[in-house]
mmCIF file of C-alpha atoms in Angstrom:
data_model
loop_
_atom_site.group_PDB
_atom_site.id
_atom_site.type_symbol
_atom_site.label_atom_id
_atom_site.label_comp_id
_atom_site.label_asym_id
_atom_site.label_seq_id
_atom_site.Cartn_x
_atom_site.Cartn_y
_atom_site.Cartn_z
ATOM 1 C CA MET A 1 -15.368 -27.206 4.908
ATOM 2 C CA SER A 2 -12.717 -27.726 6.790
ATOM 3 C CA GLN A 3 -12.482 -28.020 11.058
ATOM 4 C CA PRO A 4 -10.751 -25.222 11.317
ATOM 5 C CA VAL A 5 -13.457 -23.755 9.222
ATOM 6 C CA GLN A 6 -16.209 -24.915 11.275
ATOM 7 C CA ASP A 7 -14.690 -24.151 14.744
ATOM 8 C CA ALA A 8 -14.871 -20.906 14.073
ATOM 9 C CA CYS A 9 -17.787 -19.658 11.989
ATOM 10 C CA GLN A 10 -20.160 -21.558 14.801
ATOM 11 C CA PHE A 11 -22.311 -18.974 14.898
ATOM 12 C CA LEU A 12 -23.244 -18.887 11.200
ATOM 13 C CA LEU A 13 -23.520 -22.595 10.715
ATOM 14 C CA ARG A 14 -25.824 -21.961 14.022
ATOM 15 C CA ARG A 15 -27.889 -19.707 11.617
ATOM 16 C CA ASP A 16 -28.445 -17.166 15.145
ATOM 17 C CA GLU A 17 -29.985 -14.409 14.506
ATOM 18 C CA ALA A 18 -28.360 -12.392 16.699
ATOM 19 C CA ARG A 19 -26.208 -9.572 15.923
ATOM 20 C CA MET A 20 -23.091 -11.312 15.403
ATOM 21 C CA PRO A 21 -19.672 -10.545 17.060
ATOM 22 C CA ALA A 22 -17.505 -8.901 15.293
ATOM 23 C CA ALA A 23 -14.928 -10.537 17.114
ATOM 24 C CA GLU A 24 -16.412 -13.673 15.493
ATOM 25 C CA ALA A 25 -17.081 -12.433 12.184
ATOM 26 C CA GLY A 26 -13.338 -11.721 11.402
ATOM 27 C CA ASP A 27 -12.523 -15.104 12.786
ATOM 28 C CA CYS A 28 -14.800 -16.558 10.579
ATOM 29 C CA VAL A 29 -13.783 -15.463 7.499
ATOM 30 C CA ARG A 30 -10.484 -15.082 7.884
ATOM 31 C CA ALA A 31 -10.567 -18.857 8.697
ATOM 32 C CA ALA A 32 -12.168 -19.486 5.880
ATOM 33 C CA MET A 33 -9.733 -17.248 3.376
ATOM 34 C CA THR A 34 -7.462 -19.257 4.363
ATOM 35 C CA ALA A 35 -8.892 -22.969 3.640
ATOM 36 C CA GLY A 36 -9.638 -21.139 0.186
ATOM 37 C CA GLY A 37 -6.024 -20.844 -0.761
ATOM 38 C CA GLY A 38 -6.527 -17.343 -2.781
ATOM 39 C CA GLY A 39 -7.921 -16.396 -6.309
ATOM 40 C CA THR A 40 -8.374 -13.467 -8.194
ATOM 41 C CA GLN A 41 -10.250 -10.844 -7.201
ATOM 42 C CA THR A 42 -10.967 -7.301 -9.411
ATOM 43 C CA LEU A 43 -11.650 -4.206 -7.390
ATOM 44 C CA THR A 44 -13.214 -1.461 -8.608
ATOM 45 C CA THR A 45 -12.285 2.418 -6.757
ATOM 46 C CA SER A 46 -12.974 5.605 -6.358
ATOM 47 C CA SER A 47 -11.623 6.550 -3.612
ATOM 48 C CA SER A 48 -8.039 8.044 -1.962
ATOM 49 C CA TRP A 49 -7.221 3.999 -0.361
ATOM 50 C CA ILE A 50 -6.104 3.292 -3.515
ATOM 51 C CA PRO A 51 -6.109 5.532 -7.239
ATOM 52 C CA GLN A 52 -9.458 4.872 -8.790
ATOM 53 C CA GLY A 53 -10.033 2.370 -11.657
ATOM 54 C CA THR A 54 -10.234 -0.688 -12.296
ATOM 55 C CA HIS A 55 -7.361 -3.533 -10.641
ATOM 56 C CA THR A 56 -7.066 -6.662 -10.829
ATOM 57 C CA ILE A 57 -5.597 -8.995 -7.610
ATOM 58 C CA GLU A 58 -3.622 -12.479 -7.825
ATOM 59 C CA PHE A 59 -3.301 -13.082 -4.285
ATOM 60 C CA THR A 60 -2.535 -16.726 -1.998
ATOM 61 C CA THR A 61 -3.600 -16.896 1.698
ATOM 62 C CA ALA A 62 -1.886 -20.112 2.131
ATOM 63 C CA PRO A 63 0.618 -21.537 2.695
ATOM 64 C CA ASP A 64 1.652 -17.751 3.042
ATOM 65 C CA PHE A 65 0.050 -14.539 2.321
ATOM 66 C CA SER A 66 1.216 -12.481 -1.814
ATOM 67 C CA LEU A 67 -0.803 -10.861 -4.199
ATOM 68 C CA THR A 68 0.513 -9.133 -7.181
ATOM 69 C CA LEU A 69 -2.330 -5.885 -7.932
ATOM 70 C CA GLU A 70 -2.355 -4.612 -11.195
ATOM 71 C CA SER A 71 -4.405 -2.146 -13.393
ATOM 72 C CA THR A 72 -4.379 -0.666 -16.881
ATOM 73 C CA ASP A 73 -6.602 2.019 -16.363
ATOM 74 C CA THR A 74 -3.297 4.011 -13.794
ATOM 75 C CA ASN A 75 -0.074 1.826 -14.897
ATOM 76 C CA LEU A 76 0.060 0.371 -11.608
ATOM 77 C CA ARG A 77 1.949 -3.371 -9.880
ATOM 78 C CA VAL A 78 1.405 -3.907 -6.597
ATOM 79 C CA THR A 79 3.288 -6.688 -5.500
ATOM 80 C CA SER A 80 3.451 -7.684 -1.656
ATOM 81 C CA GLY A 81 3.867 -11.033 1.251
ATOM 82 C CA ALA A 82 6.574 -12.405 3.044
ATOM 83 C CA GLY A 83 9.553 -10.987 0.937
ATOM 84 C CA GLY A 84 7.979 -7.406 1.939
ATOM 85 C CA ALA A 85 6.583 -5.033 -0.545
ATOM 86 C CA SER A 86 6.689 -3.111 -3.439
ATOM 87 C CA VAL A 87 5.027 -0.478 -6.249
ATOM 88 C CA ASP A 88 5.580 0.534 -9.765
ATOM 89 C CA THR A 89 3.463 3.213 -10.859
ATOM 90 C CA GLY A 90 4.932 3.669 -14.829
ATOM 91 C CA ASN A 91 8.670 4.857 -13.480
ATOM 92 C CA GLY A 92 10.425 2.155 -11.933
ATOM 93 C CA ARG A 93 9.635 -0.223 -8.841
ATOM 94 C CA VAL A 94 10.310 0.984 -5.209
ATOM 95 C CA GLY A 95 10.226 -0.613 -2.148
ATOM 96 C CA ALA A 96 7.424 0.183 0.700
ATOM 97 C CA ARG A 97 8.714 1.623 4.183
ATOM 98 C CA GLU A 98 6.333 3.552 6.133
ATOM 99 C CA SER A 99 9.364 5.490 7.636
ATOM 100 C CA GLY A 100 11.349 5.803 4.433
ATOM 101 C CA THR A 101 11.398 8.516 1.998
ATOM 102 C CA PRO A 102 8.353 9.789 0.781
ATOM 103 C CA GLU A 103 7.834 7.697 -2.436
ATOM 104 C CA GLU A 104 8.732 4.362 -0.533
ATOM 105 C CA ALA A 105 6.076 5.802 2.510
ATOM 106 C CA TYR A 106 3.502 6.657 -0.659
ATOM 107 C CA ALA A 107 4.097 2.275 -1.306
ATOM 108 C CA ALA A 108 3.284 1.502 1.439
ATOM 109 C CA VAL A 109 0.085 3.298 1.671
ATOM 110 C CA LEU A 110 -0.857 2.067 -1.097
ATOM 111 C CA ALA A 111 0.653 -1.747 -0.406
ATOM 112 C CA HIS A 112 -1.439 -1.433 2.570
ATOM 113 C CA ALA A 113 -4.549 -0.528 1.067
ATOM 114 C CA ALA A 114 -4.062 -3.472 -1.481
ATOM 115 C CA GLU A 115 -4.491 -6.034 0.999
ATOM 116 C CA LEU A 116 -7.619 -4.911 2.836
ATOM 117 C CA THR A 117 -10.030 -7.162 1.108
ATOM 118 C CA VAL A 118 -7.535 -10.182 0.150
ATOM 119 C CA ASN A 119 -5.291 -11.019 3.082
ATOM 120 C CA PRO A 120 -6.961 -12.439 5.484
ATOM 121 C CA ASP A 121 -5.494 -10.916 8.647
ATOM 122 C CA ARG A 122 -6.399 -7.277 7.218
ATOM 123 C CA VAL A 123 -9.974 -8.052 6.557
ATOM 124 C CA ALA A 124 -10.525 -9.740 10.002
ATOM 125 C CA GLN A 125 -9.156 -6.797 11.432
ATOM 126 C CA MET A 126 -11.338 -5.088 9.216
ATOM 127 C CA LEU A 127 -14.535 -6.799 10.792
ATOM 128 C CA ASP A 128 -13.077 -6.438 14.158
ATOM 129 C CA GLY A 129 -13.060 -2.767 14.145
ATOM 130 C CA THR A 130 -17.456 -2.991 13.209
ATOM 131 C CA ASP A 131 -19.693 -2.589 16.280
ATOM 132 C CA SER A 132 -21.543 -5.309 15.736
ATOM 133 C CA VAL A 133 -22.403 -7.587 12.542
ATOM 134 C CA GLU A 134 -24.988 -7.979 11.472
ATOM 135 C CA VAL A 135 -25.862 -10.883 9.089
ATOM 136 C CA ASP A 136 -28.875 -12.345 6.576
ATOM 137 C CA TYR A 137 -28.820 -15.716 5.606
ATOM 138 C CA GLU A 138 -31.125 -15.560 2.317
ATOM 139 C CA ALA A 139 -29.878 -12.573 0.436
ATOM 140 C CA VAL A 140 -29.270 -12.992 -3.198
ATOM 141 C CA LEU A 141 -26.382 -11.895 -4.509
ATOM 142 C CA ASP A 142 -26.369 -12.382 -9.369
ATOM 143 C CA GLY A 143 -29.492 -15.198 -8.338
ATOM 144 C CA ALA A 144 -27.782 -16.812 -6.099
ATOM 145 C CA VAL A 145 -28.471 -16.850 -1.810
ATOM 146 C CA ARG A 146 -25.550 -16.096 0.015
ATOM 147 C CA THR A 147 -24.709 -15.007 3.248
ATOM 148 C CA LYS A 148 -24.540 -11.533 3.858
ATOM 149 C CA ILE A 149 -22.027 -9.751 6.898
ATOM 150 C CA SER A 150 -22.581 -5.671 7.643
ATOM 151 C CA GLY A 151 -20.710 -4.020 9.807
ATOM 152 C CA TYR A 152 -20.544 -0.503 11.305
ATOM 153 C CA ARG A 153 -18.443 1.896 12.914
ATOM 154 C CA SER A 154 -17.701 5.215 13.184
ATOM 155 C CA VAL A 155 -16.606 8.039 10.537
ATOM 156 C CA ASP A 156 -14.063 9.442 13.125
ATOM 157 C CA ALA A 157 -12.179 6.506 13.781
ATOM 158 C CA ALA A 158 -12.231 5.208 10.173
ATOM 159 C CA ALA A 159 -10.821 9.408 9.067
ATOM 160 C CA ASP A 160 -7.660 8.125 11.224
ATOM 161 C CA ASP A 161 -6.394 4.888 9.839
ATOM 162 C CA MET A 162 -8.301 4.551 6.589
ATOM 163 C CA MET A 163 -10.094 1.643 7.412
ATOM 164 C CA PRO A 164 -13.670 1.851 5.824
ATOM 165 C CA ALA A 165 -16.852 2.714 8.084
ATOM 166 C CA ALA A 166 -19.429 0.465 6.391
ATOM 167 C CA VAL A 167 -18.319 -3.236 5.333
ATOM 168 C CA THR A 168 -20.433 -5.879 3.449
ATOM 169 C CA LEU A 169 -19.950 -9.408 2.065
ATOM 170 C CA TRP A 170 -21.099 -11.500 0.090
ATOM 171 C CA LEU A 171 -20.094 -15.398 1.393
ATOM 172 C CA ASP A 172 -20.502 -18.116 0.056
ATOM 173 C CA ASP A 173 -21.121 -21.683 0.760
ATOM 174 C CA TRP A 174 -17.965 -21.971 2.684
ATOM 175 C CA TYR A 175 -18.145 -18.453 4.189
ATOM 176 C CA ARG A 176 -15.370 -17.126 1.560
ATOM 177 C CA PRO A 177 -16.083 -13.499 0.287
ATOM 178 C CA VAL A 178 -17.546 -13.378 -3.071
ATOM 179 C CA ARG A 179 -18.101 -9.318 -2.740
ATOM 180 C CA PHE A 180 -17.186 -6.545 -0.766
ATOM 181 C CA GLU A 181 -18.250 -3.568 -0.311
ATOM 182 C CA LEU A 182 -16.401 -0.914 1.908
ATOM 183 C CA MET A 183 -17.725 2.890 1.945
ATOM 184 C CA GLY A 184 -16.035 5.164 4.458
ATOM 185 C CA GLN A 185 -13.389 8.419 4.389
ATOM 186 C CA ALA A 186 -9.868 8.788 3.498
ATOM 187 C CA ARG A 187 -8.366 11.592 4.891
ATOM 188 C CA GLY A 188 -11.362 13.197 5.215
ATOM 189 C CA ILE A 189 -11.850 12.346 1.623
ATOM 190 C CA ALA A 190 -15.673 10.122 1.029
ATOM 191 C CA SER A 191 -14.083 7.095 -0.209
ATOM 192 C CA SER A 192 -15.306 3.266 -1.372
ATOM 193 C CA ILE A 193 -14.105 -0.061 -3.180
ATOM 194 C CA THR A 194 -16.514 -2.675 -5.057
ATOM 195 C CA ALA A 195 -14.363 -6.389 -4.657
ATOM 196 C CA VAL A 196 -15.936 -8.986 -6.554
ATOM 197 C CA ASN A 197 -13.511 -12.699 -6.073
ATOM 198 C CA SER A 198 -13.439 -15.425 -8.249
ATOM 199 C CA ALA A 199 -11.748 -19.093 -8.666
ATOM 200 C CA TRP A 200 -10.694 -19.976 -5.025
ATOM 201 C CA ALA A 201 -7.845 -22.045 -5.083
ATOM 202 C CA SER A 202 -9.742 -25.095 -3.069
#
């Protein structure tokens, strides 16, 4: 485990039984994801954050963040990184700009949503926005013991900024997320995301 991860994840390394401060949870997972270098994610949505269906995301977290999301269900392709973001829904590539045309603004919403479970800064922001975090050090996922962290925030706050109201992450031995379960509201519509990470780069 790298030194930055050890420094950021002292609460979990101590196996503290108290509720984990949300900011510490965010810092820990951000450090672990960055150290992980990137990977592959299978994301399933029943939401208005991202069109419903199953999507595959290839992402890097170091030295810079980038992602490519693709879906055979919807012909959706989203790219995001240091050079900006773009979306192709089968009718050509559209650059993502919040203050641009309606198509560009919609592309920005999709790109922002695509980053939610793979961008270390977005994951940290999501956890930091919860009231506090419950930790289960003996959670079993697919036959393996994992550390599970769960956080909640008010529905009204989640509805305003398209952030989940309930956040659950299962972490591997290096505190990298292997599974996300997110629930909340997007523009008043109940939404959920399940994301499974595999093939971390390091």
